[in-house]
Each structure stands twice: as C-alpha cells, then as structure tokens.
Amino acid sequence: MKLGFSCIKCGSKEYEVKNIYLPEKSPGILKVDFGLYYMKVCLECGYCEIYSPKIVDKDDDVAFEY
C-alpha cells in the first residue's frame, strides 16, 4: 500500500491506517452497498485522508490487511 508520505497539514510522518466501510449507491439502482476504504489518520494533529483501495492497491500484488 502506497500511503507512506508526510501529513499535508503538520508535516508529521507518523500515521495509522484504518479500514472503514462507507455506503455507496449503485448507479440506476435503488440499492446501497458498503465499500471498503482506507482512512489515514495523522497521529500528531488528527488530520484524516480517505483513499479508495481500487486506486491505492492497483499496482500491489498482495492485498492490504490489518
């Protein structure tokens, strides 16, 4: 997983990554599914960024697990 860079708010390099599931609406269907996302949380200031695993893991052969 390629999330190894510093916080854009405070510059800290210490963070933790959490797996979260967010609701997603399928186009044209009145059905709501839950999709996996990665939330990167800065351990200094608490700033959060959310990433789609479809983009982050695109080039990785091994799936990200916690």
PDB file of C-alpha atoms in Angstrom, residues 1-39:
ATOM      1  CA  MET A   1       0.000   0.000   0.000  1.00  0.00           C
ATOM      2  CA  LYS A   2       1.435   3.341  -1.036  1.00  0.00           C
ATOM      3  CA  LEU A   3       0.447   5.806   1.687  1.00  0.00           C
ATOM      4  CA  GLY A   4       3.936   6.456   3.082  1.00  0.00           C
ATOM      5  CA  PHE A   5       4.273  10.229   2.964  1.00  0.00           C
ATOM      6  CA  SER A   6       4.019  13.074   5.448  1.00  0.00           C
ATOM      7  CA  CYS A   7       0.872  14.846   6.679  1.00  0.00           C
ATOM      8  CA  ILE A   8      -0.068  17.795   4.473  1.00  0.00           C
ATOM      9  CA  LYS A   9      -1.290  19.782   7.485  1.00  0.00           C
ATOM     10  CA  CYS A  10       1.519  19.444  10.079  1.00  0.00           C
ATOM     11  CA  GLY A  11       4.308  17.586   8.213  1.00  0.00           C
ATOM     12  CA  SER A  12       4.437  14.617  10.626  1.00  0.00           C
ATOM     13  CA  LYS A  13       5.442  11.238   9.227  1.00  0.00           C
ATOM     14  CA  GLU A  14       3.603   9.308  11.950  1.00  0.00           C
ATOM     15  CA  TYR A  15       0.188   7.995  10.944  1.00  0.00           C
ATOM     16  CA  GLU A  16      -2.032   4.955  11.225  1.00  0.00           C
ATOM     17  CA  VAL A  17      -4.252   3.407   8.582  1.00  0.00           C
ATOM     18  CA  LYS A  18      -7.717   2.071   9.386  1.00  0.00           C
ATOM     19  CA  ASN A  19     -10.101   0.106   7.196  1.00  0.00           C
ATOM     20  CA  ILE A  20     -13.563   1.662   7.033  1.00  0.00           C
ATOM     21  CA  TYR A  21     -16.732   0.764   5.168  1.00  0.00           C
ATOM     22  CA  LEU A  22     -18.796   3.580   3.657  1.00  0.00           C
ATOM     23  CA  PRO A  23     -22.183   3.380   1.923  1.00  0.00           C
ATOM     24  CA  GLU A  24     -22.117   3.517  -1.872  1.00  0.00           C
ATOM     25  CA  LYS A  25     -25.082   3.887  -4.193  1.00  0.00           C
ATOM     26  CA  SER A  26     -25.052   1.851  -7.371  1.00  0.00           C
ATOM     27  CA  PRO A  27     -25.953   3.908 -10.453  1.00  0.00           C
ATOM     28  CA  GLY A  28     -29.522   3.361 -11.647  1.00  0.00           C
ATOM     29  CA  ILE A  29     -30.403   1.025  -8.794  1.00  0.00           C
ATOM     30  CA  LEU A  30     -32.040   1.982  -5.503  1.00  0.00           C
ATOM     31  CA  LYS A  31     -29.676  -0.266  -3.597  1.00  0.00           C
ATOM     32  CA  VAL A  32     -26.961   0.811  -1.167  1.00  0.00           C
ATOM     33  CA  ASP A  33     -23.804  -1.274  -0.837  1.00  0.00           C
ATOM     34  CA  PHE A  34     -20.886  -0.798   1.524  1.00  0.00           C
ATOM     35  CA  GLY A  35     -17.430  -0.311   0.033  1.00  0.00           C
ATOM     36  CA  LEU A  36     -14.025  -0.659   1.688  1.00  0.00           C
ATOM     37  CA  TYR A  37     -11.863   2.475   2.029  1.00  0.00           C
ATOM     38  CA  TYR A  38      -8.606   3.279   3.812  1.00  0.00           C
ATOM     39  CA  MET A  39      -8.530   6.161   6.299  1.00  0.00           C
TER      40      MET A  39
END
